[in-house]
Amino acid sequence: MEQLLAATTSPKYRAIFMLAYGAGLRVGEITTLETSDIDSQRMLIRVRDGKTGQRYVMLSPRVLAALRTYWKAYRPPGPALFPGYAKQRAGTQLTRESIHRVLAKAVRTAGIPKHVSPHTLRHCFATHLLESGADVRKVQLLLGHAYLETTATYLHLTTAQIRQVPSPLDLIGTPQGHRLG
């Protein structure tokens, strides 16, 4: 992520990529964000989607800083947080294709050999939260998944992580008078 963000010179797209990774947003959710969806007082983002209706996700202070930098540079008119290029007319939305195109360019510039899509950033958000010990149910709600099985696809255990998980047997004391071995 650090390489990708360093390779992204546009404040607009830096904010977009930070939203995808820092809040786990779908590309379609990013394109429909409105300025009123950003609640800097409560540090929340209101996300409206066609799948679950509406949900709230965290607003990272770093994402907020990126949004403020973007806002100062572009001052988008109208309700759309990220208007399209139609001379930034009110009511236009940035397209998914634009986000994909700029992300692909940033990936090349950063020298990242793997395929990276906006969904990859969302996937990393979920995976990194789960790896850091976040509850899978909370991650499900943040992602806006209706089914836990969908969130479970983000559960990846490396062999190093598997070795770190203690057996429940090792967590209990050996009964008095009985020795193992």
PDB file of C-alpha atoms in Angstrom:
ATOM      1  CA  MET A   1       0.000   0.000   0.000  1.00  0.00           C
ATOM      2  CA  GLU A   2       2.818   2.382   0.817  1.00  0.00           C
ATOM      3  CA  GLN A   3       4.370   1.860  -2.628  1.00  0.00           C
ATOM      4  CA  LEU A   4       1.008   2.299  -4.335  1.00  0.00           C
ATOM      5  CA  LEU A   5       0.153   5.498  -2.489  1.00  0.00           C
ATOM      6  CA  ALA A   6       3.636   6.910  -3.099  1.00  0.00           C
ATOM      7  CA  ALA A   7       3.151   6.276  -6.819  1.00  0.00           C
ATOM      8  CA  THR A   8      -0.229   8.050  -6.842  1.00  0.00           C
ATOM      9  CA  THR A   9       0.355  11.741  -7.462  1.00  0.00           C
ATOM     10  CA  SER A  10      -3.276  12.837  -7.787  1.00  0.00           C
ATOM     11  CA  PRO A  11      -4.845  13.881  -4.453  1.00  0.00           C
ATOM     12  CA  LYS A  12      -8.193  12.683  -5.831  1.00  0.00           C
ATOM     13  CA  TYR A  13      -7.044   9.157  -6.591  1.00  0.00           C
ATOM     14  CA  ARG A  14      -4.874   8.943  -3.487  1.00  0.00           C
ATOM     15  CA  ALA A  15      -8.026   9.647  -1.439  1.00  0.00           C
ATOM     16  CA  ILE A  16      -9.964   7.076  -3.482  1.00  0.00           C
ATOM     17  CA  PHE A  17      -7.346   4.351  -2.975  1.00  0.00           C
ATOM     18  CA  MET A  18      -7.125   5.183   0.723  1.00  0.00           C
ATOM     19  CA  LEU A  19     -10.924   4.843   1.004  1.00  0.00           C
ATOM     20  CA  ALA A  20     -10.828   1.439  -0.700  1.00  0.00           C
ATOM     21  CA  TYR A  21      -8.112   0.162   1.640  1.00  0.00           C
ATOM     22  CA  GLY A  22      -8.723   2.226   4.781  1.00  0.00           C
ATOM     23  CA  ALA A  23     -12.490   1.723   4.908  1.00  0.00           C
ATOM     24  CA  GLY A  24     -12.950  -1.394   2.769  1.00  0.00           C
ATOM     25  CA  LEU A  25     -15.223   0.297   0.256  1.00  0.00           C
ATOM     26  CA  ARG A  26     -16.309  -1.198  -3.057  1.00  0.00           C
ATOM     27  CA  VAL A  27     -15.458   0.856  -6.128  1.00  0.00           C
ATOM     28  CA  GLY A  28     -19.180   1.419  -6.761  1.00  0.00           C
ATOM     29  CA  GLU A  29     -19.602   2.718  -3.219  1.00  0.00           C
ATOM     30  CA  ILE A  30     -16.742   5.163  -3.696  1.00  0.00           C
ATOM     31  CA  THR A  31     -18.207   6.555  -6.918  1.00  0.00           C
ATOM     32  CA  THR A  32     -21.559   7.249  -5.228  1.00  0.00           C
ATOM     33  CA  LEU A  33     -20.180   8.919  -2.097  1.00  0.00           C
ATOM     34  CA  GLU A  34     -21.473  12.380  -1.412  1.00  0.00           C
ATOM     35  CA  THR A  35     -19.793  15.053   0.667  1.00  0.00           C
ATOM     36  CA  SER A  36     -22.540  14.693   3.280  1.00  0.00           C
ATOM     37  CA  ASP A  37     -21.542  11.022   3.772  1.00  0.00           C
ATOM     38  CA  ILE A  38     -18.290  12.059   5.463  1.00  0.00           C
ATOM     39  CA  ASP A  39     -18.890  12.666   9.177  1.00  0.00           C
ATOM     40  CA  SER A  40     -15.615  14.053  10.508  1.00  0.00           C
ATOM     41  CA  GLN A  41     -17.149  14.786  13.923  1.00  0.00           C
ATOM     42  CA  ARG A  42     -17.970  11.130  14.621  1.00  0.00           C
ATOM     43  CA  MET A  43     -15.191   9.814  12.313  1.00  0.00           C
ATOM     44  CA  LEU A  44     -17.664   7.753  10.270  1.00  0.00           C
ATOM     45  CA  ILE A  45     -18.496   7.291   6.608  1.00  0.00           C
ATOM     46  CA  ARG A  46     -22.066   6.568   5.570  1.00  0.00           C
ATOM     47  CA  VAL A  47     -22.042   4.023   2.772  1.00  0.00           C
ATOM     48  CA  ARG A  48     -25.110   3.549   0.614  1.00  0.00           C
ATOM     49  CA  ASP A  49     -25.137   0.409  -1.477  1.00  0.00           C
ATOM     50  CA  GLY A  50     -27.612  -1.699  -3.366  1.00  0.00           C
ATOM     51  CA  LYS A  51     -26.849  -4.812  -1.349  1.00  0.00           C
ATOM     52  CA  THR A  52     -27.415  -3.898   2.302  1.00  0.00           C
ATOM     53  CA  GLY A  53     -28.946  -0.447   1.986  1.00  0.00           C
ATOM     54  CA  GLN A  54     -26.823   1.670   4.293  1.00  0.00           C
ATOM     55  CA  ARG A  55     -24.009   1.051   6.744  1.00  0.00           C
ATOM     56  CA  TYR A  56     -21.387   3.051   8.583  1.00  0.00           C
ATOM     57  CA  VAL A  57     -17.657   2.393   8.444  1.00  0.00           C
ATOM     58  CA  MET A  58     -14.733   3.967  10.232  1.00  0.00           C
ATOM     59  CA  LEU A  59     -13.138   7.151   8.959  1.00  0.00           C
ATOM     60  CA  SER A  60      -9.420   6.854   9.535  1.00  0.00           C
ATOM     61  CA  PRO A  61      -7.667  10.109  10.445  1.00  0.00           C
ATOM     62  CA  ARG A  62      -5.289   9.439   7.517  1.00  0.00           C
ATOM     63  CA  VAL A  63      -8.228   9.028   5.122  1.00  0.00           C
ATOM     64  CA  LEU A  64      -9.761  12.230   6.481  1.00  0.00           C
ATOM     65  CA  ALA A  65      -6.473  14.075   5.909  1.00  0.00           C
ATOM     66  CA  ALA A  66      -6.329  12.749   2.325  1.00  0.00           C
ATOM     67  CA  LEU A  67      -9.951  13.796   1.741  1.00  0.00           C
ATOM     68  CA  ARG A  68      -9.205  17.292   3.037  1.00  0.00           C
ATOM     69  CA  THR A  69      -6.156  17.588   0.767  1.00  0.00           C
ATOM     70  CA  TYR A  70      -8.288  16.458  -2.175  1.00  0.00           C
ATOM     71  CA  TRP A  71     -11.091  18.869  -1.217  1.00  0.00           C
ATOM     72  CA  LYS A  72      -8.737  21.847  -1.051  1.00  0.00           C
ATOM     73  CA  ALA A  73      -7.277  21.003  -4.472  1.00  0.00           C
ATOM     74  CA  TYR A  74     -10.531  20.249  -6.330  1.00  0.00           C
ATOM     75  CA  ARG A  75     -13.465  21.782  -4.421  1.00  0.00           C
ATOM     76  CA  PRO A  76     -15.996  19.560  -6.209  1.00  0.00           C
ATOM     77  CA  PRO A  77     -19.340  21.242  -6.913  1.00  0.00           C
ATOM     78  CA  GLY A  78     -22.594  19.541  -6.087  1.00  0.00           C
ATOM     79  CA  PRO A  79     -23.225  16.590  -3.858  1.00  0.00           C
ATOM     80  CA  ALA A  80     -20.862  14.057  -5.510  1.00  0.00           C
ATOM     81  CA  LEU A  81     -17.628  13.731  -3.534  1.00  0.00           C
ATOM     82  CA  PHE A  82     -15.794  12.504  -6.646  1.00  0.00           C
ATOM     83  CA  PRO A  83     -17.453  14.023  -9.719  1.00  0.00           C
ATOM     84  CA  GLY A  84     -16.594  12.816 -13.194  1.00  0.00           C
ATOM     85  CA  TYR A  85     -14.573  14.717 -15.740  1.00  0.00           C
ATOM     86  CA  ALA A  86     -17.570  16.343 -17.417  1.00  0.00           C
ATOM     87  CA  LYS A  87     -15.915  19.637 -16.448  1.00  0.00           C
ATOM     88  CA  GLN A  88     -16.821  18.642 -12.890  1.00  0.00           C
ATOM     89  CA  ARG A  89     -20.461  19.499 -13.446  1.00  0.00           C
ATOM     90  CA  ALA A  90     -22.743  18.922 -10.505  1.00  0.00           C
ATOM     91  CA  GLY A  91     -24.510  15.592 -10.745  1.00  0.00           C
ATOM     92  CA  THR A  92     -21.815  13.677 -12.627  1.00  0.00           C
ATOM     93  CA  GLN A  93     -20.017  10.740 -11.051  1.00  0.00           C
ATOM     94  CA  LEU A  94     -16.543   9.433 -11.497  1.00  0.00           C
ATOM     95  CA  THR A  95     -16.644   6.167 -13.429  1.00  0.00           C
ATOM     96  CA  ARG A  96     -15.388   2.798 -12.237  1.00  0.00           C
ATOM     97  CA  GLU A  97     -13.299   2.597 -15.387  1.00  0.00           C
ATOM     98  CA  SER A  98     -11.423   5.772 -14.443  1.00  0.00           C
ATOM     99  CA  ILE A  99     -10.543   4.317 -11.048  1.00  0.00           C
ATOM    100  CA  HIS A 100      -9.395   1.033 -12.624  1.00  0.00           C
ATOM    101  CA  ARG A 101      -7.277   2.872 -15.210  1.00  0.00           C
ATOM    102  CA  VAL A 102      -5.535   5.173 -12.724  1.00  0.00           C
ATOM    103  CA  LEU A 103      -4.948   2.298 -10.294  1.00  0.00           C
ATOM    104  CA  ALA A 104      -3.340   0.208 -13.046  1.00  0.00           C
ATOM    105  CA  LYS A 105      -1.035   3.132 -13.873  1.00  0.00           C
ATOM    106  CA  ALA A 106      -0.091   3.576 -10.191  1.00  0.00           C
ATOM    107  CA  VAL A 107       0.626  -0.156  -9.870  1.00  0.00           C
ATOM    108  CA  ARG A 108       2.967   0.003 -12.889  1.00  0.00           C
ATOM    109  CA  THR A 109       4.654   3.158 -11.583  1.00  0.00           C
ATOM    110  CA  ALA A 110       5.163   1.548  -8.176  1.00  0.00           C
ATOM    111  CA  GLY A 111       6.728  -1.504  -9.827  1.00  0.00           C
ATOM    112  CA  ILE A 112       4.239  -3.886  -8.243  1.00  0.00           C
ATOM    113  CA  PRO A 113       4.393  -7.129 -10.256  1.00  0.00           C
ATOM    114  CA  LYS A 114       1.018  -8.491  -9.150  1.00  0.00           C
ATOM    115  CA  HIS A 115      -2.396  -7.704 -10.594  1.00  0.00           C
ATOM    116  CA  VAL A 116      -4.095  -5.127  -8.363  1.00  0.00           C
ATOM    117  CA  SER A 117      -7.696  -3.988  -8.732  1.00  0.00           C
ATOM    118  CA  PRO A 118      -9.813  -1.751  -6.498  1.00  0.00           C
ATOM    119  CA  HIS A 119     -11.277  -4.954  -5.072  1.00  0.00           C
ATOM    120  CA  THR A 120      -7.745  -6.035  -4.118  1.00  0.00           C
ATOM    121  CA  LEU A 121      -7.555  -3.010  -1.812  1.00  0.00           C
ATOM    122  CA  ARG A 122     -10.872  -3.995  -0.196  1.00  0.00           C
ATOM    123  CA  HIS A 123      -9.646  -7.583   0.098  1.00  0.00           C
ATOM    124  CA  CYS A 124      -6.463  -6.375   1.827  1.00  0.00           C
ATOM    125  CA  PHE A 125      -8.568  -4.274   4.220  1.00  0.00           C
ATOM    126  CA  ALA A 126     -10.497  -7.354   5.321  1.00  0.00           C
ATOM    127  CA  THR A 127      -7.502  -9.666   5.437  1.00  0.00           C
ATOM    128  CA  HIS A 128      -5.371  -7.228   7.437  1.00  0.00           C
ATOM    129  CA  LEU A 129      -8.196  -6.588   9.913  1.00  0.00           C
ATOM    130  CA  LEU A 130      -8.676 -10.314  10.457  1.00  0.00           C
ATOM    131  CA  GLU A 131      -4.923 -10.902  10.775  1.00  0.00           C
ATOM    132  CA  SER A 132      -4.749  -8.198  13.443  1.00  0.00           C
ATOM    133  CA  GLY A 133      -7.390 -10.011  15.495  1.00  0.00           C
ATOM    134  CA  ALA A 134     -10.590  -8.217  14.505  1.00  0.00           C
ATOM    135  CA  ASP A 135     -13.776 -10.178  15.065  1.00  0.00           C
ATOM    136  CA  VAL A 136     -15.040 -11.758  11.836  1.00  0.00           C
ATOM    137  CA  ARG A 137     -18.602 -10.545  12.551  1.00  0.00           C
ATOM    138  CA  LYS A 138     -17.389  -6.935  12.811  1.00  0.00           C
ATOM    139  CA  VAL A 139     -15.497  -7.302   9.551  1.00  0.00           C
ATOM    140  CA  GLN A 140     -18.657  -8.720   7.962  1.00  0.00           C
ATOM    141  CA  LEU A 141     -20.614  -5.629   9.018  1.00  0.00           C
ATOM    142  CA  LEU A 142     -17.885  -3.244   7.855  1.00  0.00           C
ATOM    143  CA  LEU A 143     -17.784  -4.914   4.441  1.00  0.00           C
ATOM    144  CA  GLY A 144     -21.569  -4.924   4.120  1.00  0.00           C
ATOM    145  CA  HIS A 145     -21.770  -8.680   3.576  1.00  0.00           C
ATOM    146  CA  ALA A 146     -25.163 -10.240   4.122  1.00  0.00           C
ATOM    147  CA  TYR A 147     -23.660 -13.680   4.754  1.00  0.00           C
ATOM    148  CA  LEU A 148     -20.778 -14.676   6.998  1.00  0.00           C
ATOM    149  CA  GLU A 149     -19.687 -17.189   4.357  1.00  0.00           C
ATOM    150  CA  THR A 150     -18.830 -14.299   2.039  1.00  0.00           C
ATOM    151  CA  THR A 151     -16.589 -12.742   4.688  1.00  0.00           C
ATOM    152  CA  ALA A 152     -15.003 -16.127   5.389  1.00  0.00           C
ATOM    153  CA  THR A 153     -13.330 -15.998   1.968  1.00  0.00           C
ATOM    154  CA  TYR A 154     -10.980 -13.387   3.483  1.00  0.00           C
ATOM    155  CA  LEU A 155      -9.792 -15.794   6.179  1.00  0.00           C
ATOM    156  CA  HIS A 156      -6.303 -16.825   5.168  1.00  0.00           C
ATOM    157  CA  LEU A 157      -3.975 -18.594   7.576  1.00  0.00           C
ATOM    158  CA  THR A 158      -0.311 -18.828   6.798  1.00  0.00           C
ATOM    159  CA  THR A 159       1.678 -21.752   8.158  1.00  0.00           C
ATOM    160  CA  ALA A 160       3.415 -19.328  10.560  1.00  0.00           C
ATOM    161  CA  GLN A 161       0.015 -18.252  11.912  1.00  0.00           C
ATOM    162  CA  ILE A 162      -1.094 -21.881  12.250  1.00  0.00           C
ATOM    163  CA  ARG A 163       2.021 -22.677  14.295  1.00  0.00           C
ATOM    164  CA  GLN A 164       1.223 -19.786  16.651  1.00  0.00           C
ATOM    165  CA  VAL A 165      -2.241 -21.096  17.513  1.00  0.00           C
ATOM    166  CA  PRO A 166      -2.003 -23.143  20.715  1.00  0.00           C
ATOM    167  CA  SER A 167      -3.843 -26.405  21.086  1.00  0.00           C
ATOM    168  CA  PRO A 168      -6.691 -26.149  23.602  1.00  0.00           C
ATOM    169  CA  LEU A 169      -5.073 -29.074  25.404  1.00  0.00           C
ATOM    170  CA  ASP A 170      -2.001 -26.938  26.049  1.00  0.00           C
ATOM    171  CA  LEU A 171      -4.160 -24.221  27.593  1.00  0.00           C
ATOM    172  CA  ILE A 172      -5.464 -26.384  30.418  1.00  0.00           C
ATOM    173  CA  GLY A 173      -3.541 -27.718  33.404  1.00  0.00           C
ATOM    174  CA  THR A 174      -2.636 -31.389  33.625  1.00  0.00           C
ATOM    175  CA  PRO A 175      -4.981 -33.125  36.110  1.00  0.00           C
ATOM    176  CA  GLN A 176      -3.425 -33.722  39.553  1.00  0.00           C
ATOM    177  CA  GLY A 177      -1.680 -37.076  39.800  1.00  0.00           C
ATOM    178  CA  HIS A 178      -1.682 -37.773  36.070  1.00  0.00           C
ATOM    179  CA  ARG A 179       1.414 -37.138  34.041  1.00  0.00           C
ATOM    180  CA  LEU A 180       1.578 -37.123  30.305  1.00  0.00           C
ATOM    181  CA  GLY A 181       4.432 -38.975  28.656  1.00  0.00           C
TER     182      GLY A 181
END
